[in-house]
Amino acid sequence: MAPRTPAKGGGSDLDEAALFFHRYPVAGKLEIQPTKPLGNQRDLALAYSPGVAAPCLAIRDNPGAAADYTARANLVGVVSNGSAVLGLGNIGPLASKPVMEGKAVLFKKFAGINVFDIEIDAPDVDSMVETIAALEPTFGGINLEDIKAPECFEVEERLKERMGIPVFHDDQHGTAIIVAAAILNGLELAGKDIARAKIVTSGAGAAALACLNLLVSLGARTENIWITDRFGVAWRGRTEEMDRWKEPYLKDTEARTLADVISGADVFLGLSAGGVLKPEMLKEMAERPLILALANPVPEIMPEAAREARPDAMICTGRSDYPNQVNNVLCFPYIFRGALDAGAKAINEEMKLAAVRAIAALAREEPSDVAARAYSSETPIFGPDFLIPSPFDPRLILRIAPAVAKAAMDSGVASRPIEDMEAYLDRLNRFVFRSGLVMKPVFSAAKQAGSKRVIYADGEDERVLRAAQVVLEEGLAQPILIGRPHVVEVRLKRYGLKIRPGRDFEIINPEDDPRYRAYVDLLIRIAGRRGVTTEVARTLVRTNTTVIAALAIMRDEADAMICGLEGRFERHLRYVDTIIGRREGVCALSALSMLIAQRGVTFFTDTHVTLDPSAEEVAEMTVLAAEEIRRFGIEPKAALLSHSDFGSRDSPSALKMREAVAILHRIAPDIVADGEMHGDSALSEGLRQRVFPHAALEGEANLLVFPNLDAANITLTTVKAMTDALHVGPILLGPARPAHILTPSVTSRGVVNMTALAAVEALQNRENQPALPG
């Protein structure tokens, strides 16, 4: 959502991290990339002079052709004059630019919409309207952002009259749509009729009035709506901060304060300031009240205080650390997605109501199998703590965008009606798993498993220390660091981190740990018959942090381990395999790597372990990889790769992969897989159909299985460098307990990602843990 007010007195750790985030590796959060090749003279002639004349003339003759020949139909302008940046106030257009860039990133990430952020030095209504209206040829839609009330009302009103593209003030209508969905569901749970519900607001700015107007469209009655602000009740005859937009809600009343009008209220809507709703006021509200305390970062009443005063209350906030977060990202990307795809000339009331009903209905849906796997066994279900969906529910775009597009068509504002809605849904569905949001379900599940203990072998490393702070702040796990306490303390202070050993996390000192003898005895019991003598065991437990971490896992002093930031992968693997061992029935360990790139998410195996796996091992690693991929809420589609394309060569490597496919179909017929095939056949259904039209694989493979370690590791590292993709992994497949060996190139963000995954594995894999050797 929009920003908060920075901490007083020099800023917080989050402020420092945010400044670093915005500055490195390049300044800002956006860049422009071409979508067409420019590799030779002909490309240049087509992209610019003389070829560009053809689409220019086509658009001159038919303005609608701009949607076919330019990026306009998928381009939104996020426009602000910086006069009302949430939490920061009137900071001006230049200072608001980071917020607008952030909004642009959300549009792109959640809905695939391109954005130019436009910060305008236009303090008054007339200059804003003239400037923004002149931008119509550039954009398919305008998102107004952070413009103060009441000017924002008039700016939007006048622009809607003048412009033939959607104009949407998200601060008003985005908030209103989510609030309306929450109120619909809250009233349904309470068994109340919106037409009879008493609604009281604290705050009468742009967002509050938009919420009320939308609720009236849904059936609420103005006589049942009471608005208050910093001057008290909006009563007929009041002069302070009055305007025509408040007029429908004015009352002939002697009441002057929020306390005077809260009695019997079914809904409290707060868009004002922290602490204005007192616990004693809640006691005056109706049975099963709905409290929307949306001030940030401090709500009008904290949920704990509200729950204590009224145990029967349903509570929404604007914060991510409580249930029922009212977050504009729930709707604005998808409303624009549907509007742009239908070529809407406006975002009208029918489209907003369609979005409200789609959001409300999604919260009431039964969790899908994919969602249940992605969000672990504790998938939220409709109820007082789940009135609205999570902002990261991948189904949001699949419900809201089609509903908005259909409403645009039904209400007559669509200039490019969608003819094949089923094909449109399929296109949206493909986007969901190309959006890079694949880690979100894992993080959600990790927060539910936040009590899981993750031990870090490289506890003195800066990346681990920074990751540990994020892990604690996000509630992903309980970190245990292996390292010398005095070194860890010095480095925490050097890096400006606030966490401290003993207070925030446990630390194991390899030079002086009371469990030393017990660790040595356990190592001898586990590995004494594998060449580990008593003297070797003593040395390892004093000097090898990977060994210490693995032993802590086996003693149930930690639930998952992460190592490998220093040293050779195979050395760490040897200790993990020796001490922790393999899951029952697993013949060989393997590694899965995930790349998150602009084109989507792709998994690679085996990228780090087995030099030249047998056909049986290839089939096994594919099964293990498929199991892990499903943890992300993704159905695996495996392509077993080779230099042979469906029998074009009969080399030993090709025959091995052919045999592996046969084994895989026999032992795991539920996994969609085929091969042996080329990499381009795996990623292009059209090409694959030309080579072998009867392939079991449909669409694009998301799991690439390689014939040997050379092929897998070279492909992974080359593609990662060429595409600037985010690497998650390597994910170790097959150990008896969650253990992951990272690589020296991993970033602190990579450590956080793997921590979340390890915590989820620890939650879900307890039944696979072997007993200690006797």
mmCIF file of C-alpha atoms in Angstrom, residues 593-736:
data_model
loop_
_atom_site.group_PDB
_atom_site.id
_atom_site.type_symbol
_atom_site.label_atom_id
_atom_site.label_comp_id
_atom_site.label_asym_id
_atom_site.label_seq_id
_atom_site.Cartn_x
_atom_site.Cartn_y
_atom_site.Cartn_z
ATOM 1 C CA SER A 593 16.826 -24.961 -8.951
ATOM 2 C CA MET A 594 14.161 -22.399 -9.767
ATOM 3 C CA LEU A 595 14.644 -19.371 -11.996
ATOM 4 C CA ILE A 596 12.111 -16.534 -11.825
ATOM 5 C CA ALA A 597 12.495 -14.449 -14.973
ATOM 6 C CA GLN A 598 10.362 -12.054 -17.011
ATOM 7 C CA ARG A 599 9.033 -14.961 -19.064
ATOM 8 C CA GLY A 600 7.937 -16.880 -15.977
ATOM 9 C CA VAL A 601 9.097 -19.596 -13.607
ATOM 10 C CA THR A 602 11.191 -22.568 -14.718
ATOM 11 C CA PHE A 603 12.635 -25.403 -12.629
ATOM 12 C CA PHE A 604 15.886 -27.263 -13.448
ATOM 13 C CA THR A 605 17.141 -30.606 -12.130
ATOM 14 C CA ASP A 606 19.641 -32.051 -11.212
ATOM 15 C CA THR A 607 21.794 -28.941 -11.060
ATOM 16 C CA HIS A 608 24.300 -29.729 -8.290
ATOM 17 C CA VAL A 609 24.583 -33.341 -7.138
ATOM 18 C CA THR A 610 24.902 -36.358 -9.467
ATOM 19 C CA LEU A 611 27.458 -36.197 -12.280
ATOM 20 C CA ASP A 612 25.887 -38.807 -14.560
ATOM 21 C CA PRO A 613 22.649 -40.224 -13.140
ATOM 22 C CA SER A 614 21.221 -43.529 -14.304
ATOM 23 C CA ALA A 615 17.804 -43.769 -15.956
ATOM 24 C CA GLU A 616 16.345 -44.865 -12.617
ATOM 25 C CA GLU A 617 17.921 -41.899 -10.844
ATOM 26 C CA VAL A 618 16.649 -39.488 -13.505
ATOM 27 C CA ALA A 619 13.121 -40.817 -13.012
ATOM 28 C CA GLU A 620 13.446 -40.587 -9.235
ATOM 29 C CA MET A 621 14.748 -37.011 -9.278
ATOM 30 C CA THR A 622 11.828 -36.048 -11.548
ATOM 31 C CA VAL A 623 9.349 -37.474 -9.029
ATOM 32 C CA LEU A 624 11.056 -35.653 -6.147
ATOM 33 C CA ALA A 625 11.175 -32.414 -8.142
ATOM 34 C CA ALA A 626 7.477 -32.689 -9.022
ATOM 35 C CA GLU A 627 6.638 -33.121 -5.340
ATOM 36 C CA GLU A 628 8.606 -29.976 -4.474
ATOM 37 C CA ILE A 629 7.093 -27.930 -7.304
ATOM 38 C CA ARG A 630 3.610 -28.724 -6.052
ATOM 39 C CA ARG A 631 4.638 -27.060 -2.795
ATOM 40 C CA PHE A 632 4.570 -23.784 -4.747
ATOM 41 C CA GLY A 633 1.002 -24.398 -5.881
ATOM 42 C CA ILE A 634 2.165 -25.272 -9.405
ATOM 43 C CA GLU A 635 1.356 -28.423 -11.359
ATOM 44 C CA PRO A 636 4.637 -29.759 -12.765
ATOM 45 C CA LYS A 637 5.030 -30.406 -16.471
ATOM 46 C CA ALA A 638 8.330 -32.198 -17.028
ATOM 47 C CA ALA A 639 10.463 -32.377 -20.148
ATOM 48 C CA LEU A 640 13.341 -34.866 -20.067
ATOM 49 C CA LEU A 641 15.971 -33.202 -22.224
ATOM 50 C CA SER A 642 18.549 -34.600 -24.620
ATOM 51 C CA HIS A 643 20.472 -33.804 -27.792
ATOM 52 C CA SER A 644 17.972 -36.242 -29.326
ATOM 53 C CA ASP A 645 14.480 -34.982 -30.208
ATOM 54 C CA PHE A 646 11.947 -37.816 -29.893
ATOM 55 C CA GLY A 647 14.245 -40.523 -31.282
ATOM 56 C CA SER A 648 16.330 -38.467 -33.706
ATOM 57 C CA ARG A 649 19.533 -39.954 -32.186
ATOM 58 C CA ASP A 650 20.297 -43.252 -30.443
ATOM 59 C CA SER A 651 23.332 -42.326 -28.364
ATOM 60 C CA PRO A 652 23.736 -43.784 -24.859
ATOM 61 C CA SER A 653 22.613 -40.482 -23.297
ATOM 62 C CA ALA A 654 19.491 -40.320 -25.483
ATOM 63 C CA LEU A 655 18.623 -43.952 -24.742
ATOM 64 C CA LYS A 656 19.022 -43.247 -21.012
ATOM 65 C CA MET A 657 16.540 -40.377 -21.102
ATOM 66 C CA ARG A 658 14.144 -42.428 -23.231
ATOM 67 C CA GLU A 659 14.284 -45.205 -20.650
ATOM 68 C CA ALA A 660 13.838 -42.702 -17.820
ATOM 69 C CA VAL A 661 10.586 -41.495 -19.400
ATOM 70 C CA ALA A 662 9.300 -45.076 -19.563
ATOM 71 C CA ILE A 663 10.207 -45.636 -15.903
ATOM 72 C CA LEU A 664 8.584 -42.360 -14.906
ATOM 73 C CA HIS A 665 5.318 -43.214 -16.670
ATOM 74 C CA ARG A 666 5.316 -46.519 -14.811
ATOM 75 C CA ILE A 667 6.123 -45.305 -11.288
ATOM 76 C CA ALA A 668 4.378 -41.885 -11.389
ATOM 77 C CA PRO A 669 1.674 -41.866 -14.065
ATOM 78 C CA ASP A 670 0.105 -38.743 -12.501
ATOM 79 C CA ILE A 671 3.078 -36.573 -13.510
ATOM 80 C CA VAL A 672 2.734 -34.937 -16.921
ATOM 81 C CA ALA A 673 6.066 -35.711 -18.573
ATOM 82 C CA ASP A 674 7.642 -36.650 -21.899
ATOM 83 C CA GLY A 675 10.964 -36.895 -23.688
ATOM 84 C CA GLU A 676 13.600 -37.301 -24.778
ATOM 85 C CA MET A 677 13.452 -33.892 -26.425
ATOM 86 C CA HIS A 678 15.338 -30.710 -27.281
ATOM 87 C CA GLY A 679 15.094 -27.698 -25.015
ATOM 88 C CA ASP A 680 13.207 -25.651 -27.593
ATOM 89 C CA SER A 681 10.696 -28.475 -28.053
ATOM 90 C CA ALA A 682 10.136 -28.428 -24.292
ATOM 91 C CA LEU A 683 9.327 -24.716 -24.298
ATOM 92 C CA SER A 684 7.388 -24.449 -27.569
ATOM 93 C CA GLU A 685 4.262 -26.509 -28.101
ATOM 94 C CA GLY A 686 4.143 -25.469 -31.746
ATOM 95 C CA LEU A 687 7.639 -26.756 -32.418
ATOM 96 C CA ARG A 688 6.983 -29.919 -30.420
ATOM 97 C CA GLN A 689 3.837 -30.615 -32.410
ATOM 98 C CA ARG A 690 5.804 -30.449 -35.643
ATOM 99 C CA VAL A 691 8.386 -32.894 -34.353
ATOM 100 C CA PHE A 692 6.049 -35.295 -32.540
ATOM 101 C CA PRO A 693 2.327 -34.405 -32.466
ATOM 102 C CA HIS A 694 1.450 -37.187 -30.017
ATOM 103 C CA ALA A 695 3.615 -35.954 -27.116
ATOM 104 C CA ALA A 696 2.110 -36.430 -23.656
ATOM 105 C CA LEU A 697 3.244 -32.931 -22.703
ATOM 106 C CA GLU A 698 0.909 -30.023 -23.463
ATOM 107 C CA GLY A 699 1.817 -26.361 -23.399
ATOM 108 C CA GLU A 700 5.141 -25.199 -22.028
ATOM 109 C CA ALA A 701 7.238 -27.395 -19.742
ATOM 110 C CA ASN A 702 8.045 -25.841 -16.360
ATOM 111 C CA LEU A 703 10.434 -28.605 -15.184
ATOM 112 C CA LEU A 704 13.515 -29.275 -17.298
ATOM 113 C CA VAL A 705 15.241 -32.576 -16.440
ATOM 114 C CA PHE A 706 18.796 -32.908 -17.726
ATOM 115 C CA PRO A 707 20.807 -36.022 -18.610
ATOM 116 C CA ASN A 708 23.859 -35.044 -16.558
ATOM 117 C CA LEU A 709 25.251 -32.456 -14.185
ATOM 118 C CA ASP A 710 27.277 -30.641 -16.854
ATOM 119 C CA ALA A 711 24.210 -29.927 -18.967
ATOM 120 C CA ALA A 712 22.043 -28.874 -16.020
ATOM 121 C CA ASN A 713 24.530 -26.613 -14.260
ATOM 122 C CA ILE A 714 25.816 -24.935 -17.413
ATOM 123 C CA THR A 715 22.267 -24.245 -18.618
ATOM 124 C CA LEU A 716 21.163 -22.917 -15.229
ATOM 125 C CA THR A 717 24.065 -20.527 -14.752
ATOM 126 C CA THR A 718 24.044 -19.330 -18.378
ATOM 127 C CA VAL A 719 20.294 -18.673 -18.491
ATOM 128 C CA LYS A 720 20.452 -16.947 -15.112
ATOM 129 C CA ALA A 721 23.182 -14.573 -16.308
ATOM 130 C CA MET A 722 21.560 -13.901 -19.683
ATOM 131 C CA THR A 723 18.089 -13.173 -18.306
ATOM 132 C CA ASP A 724 19.017 -11.599 -14.964
ATOM 133 C CA ALA A 725 16.638 -14.096 -13.384
ATOM 134 C CA LEU A 726 16.186 -14.591 -9.657
ATOM 135 C CA HIS A 727 17.592 -17.951 -8.577
ATOM 136 C CA VAL A 728 15.879 -19.820 -5.748
ATOM 137 C CA GLY A 729 17.894 -22.793 -4.628
ATOM 138 C CA PRO A 730 19.508 -25.157 -4.972
ATOM 139 C CA ILE A 731 16.732 -27.070 -3.239
ATOM 140 C CA LEU A 732 18.111 -30.355 -1.969
ATOM 141 C CA LEU A 733 15.738 -33.217 -2.818
ATOM 142 C CA GLY A 734 15.537 -36.434 -0.836
ATOM 143 C CA PRO A 735 17.169 -35.789 2.570
ATOM 144 C CA ALA A 736 15.464 -37.363 5.586
#
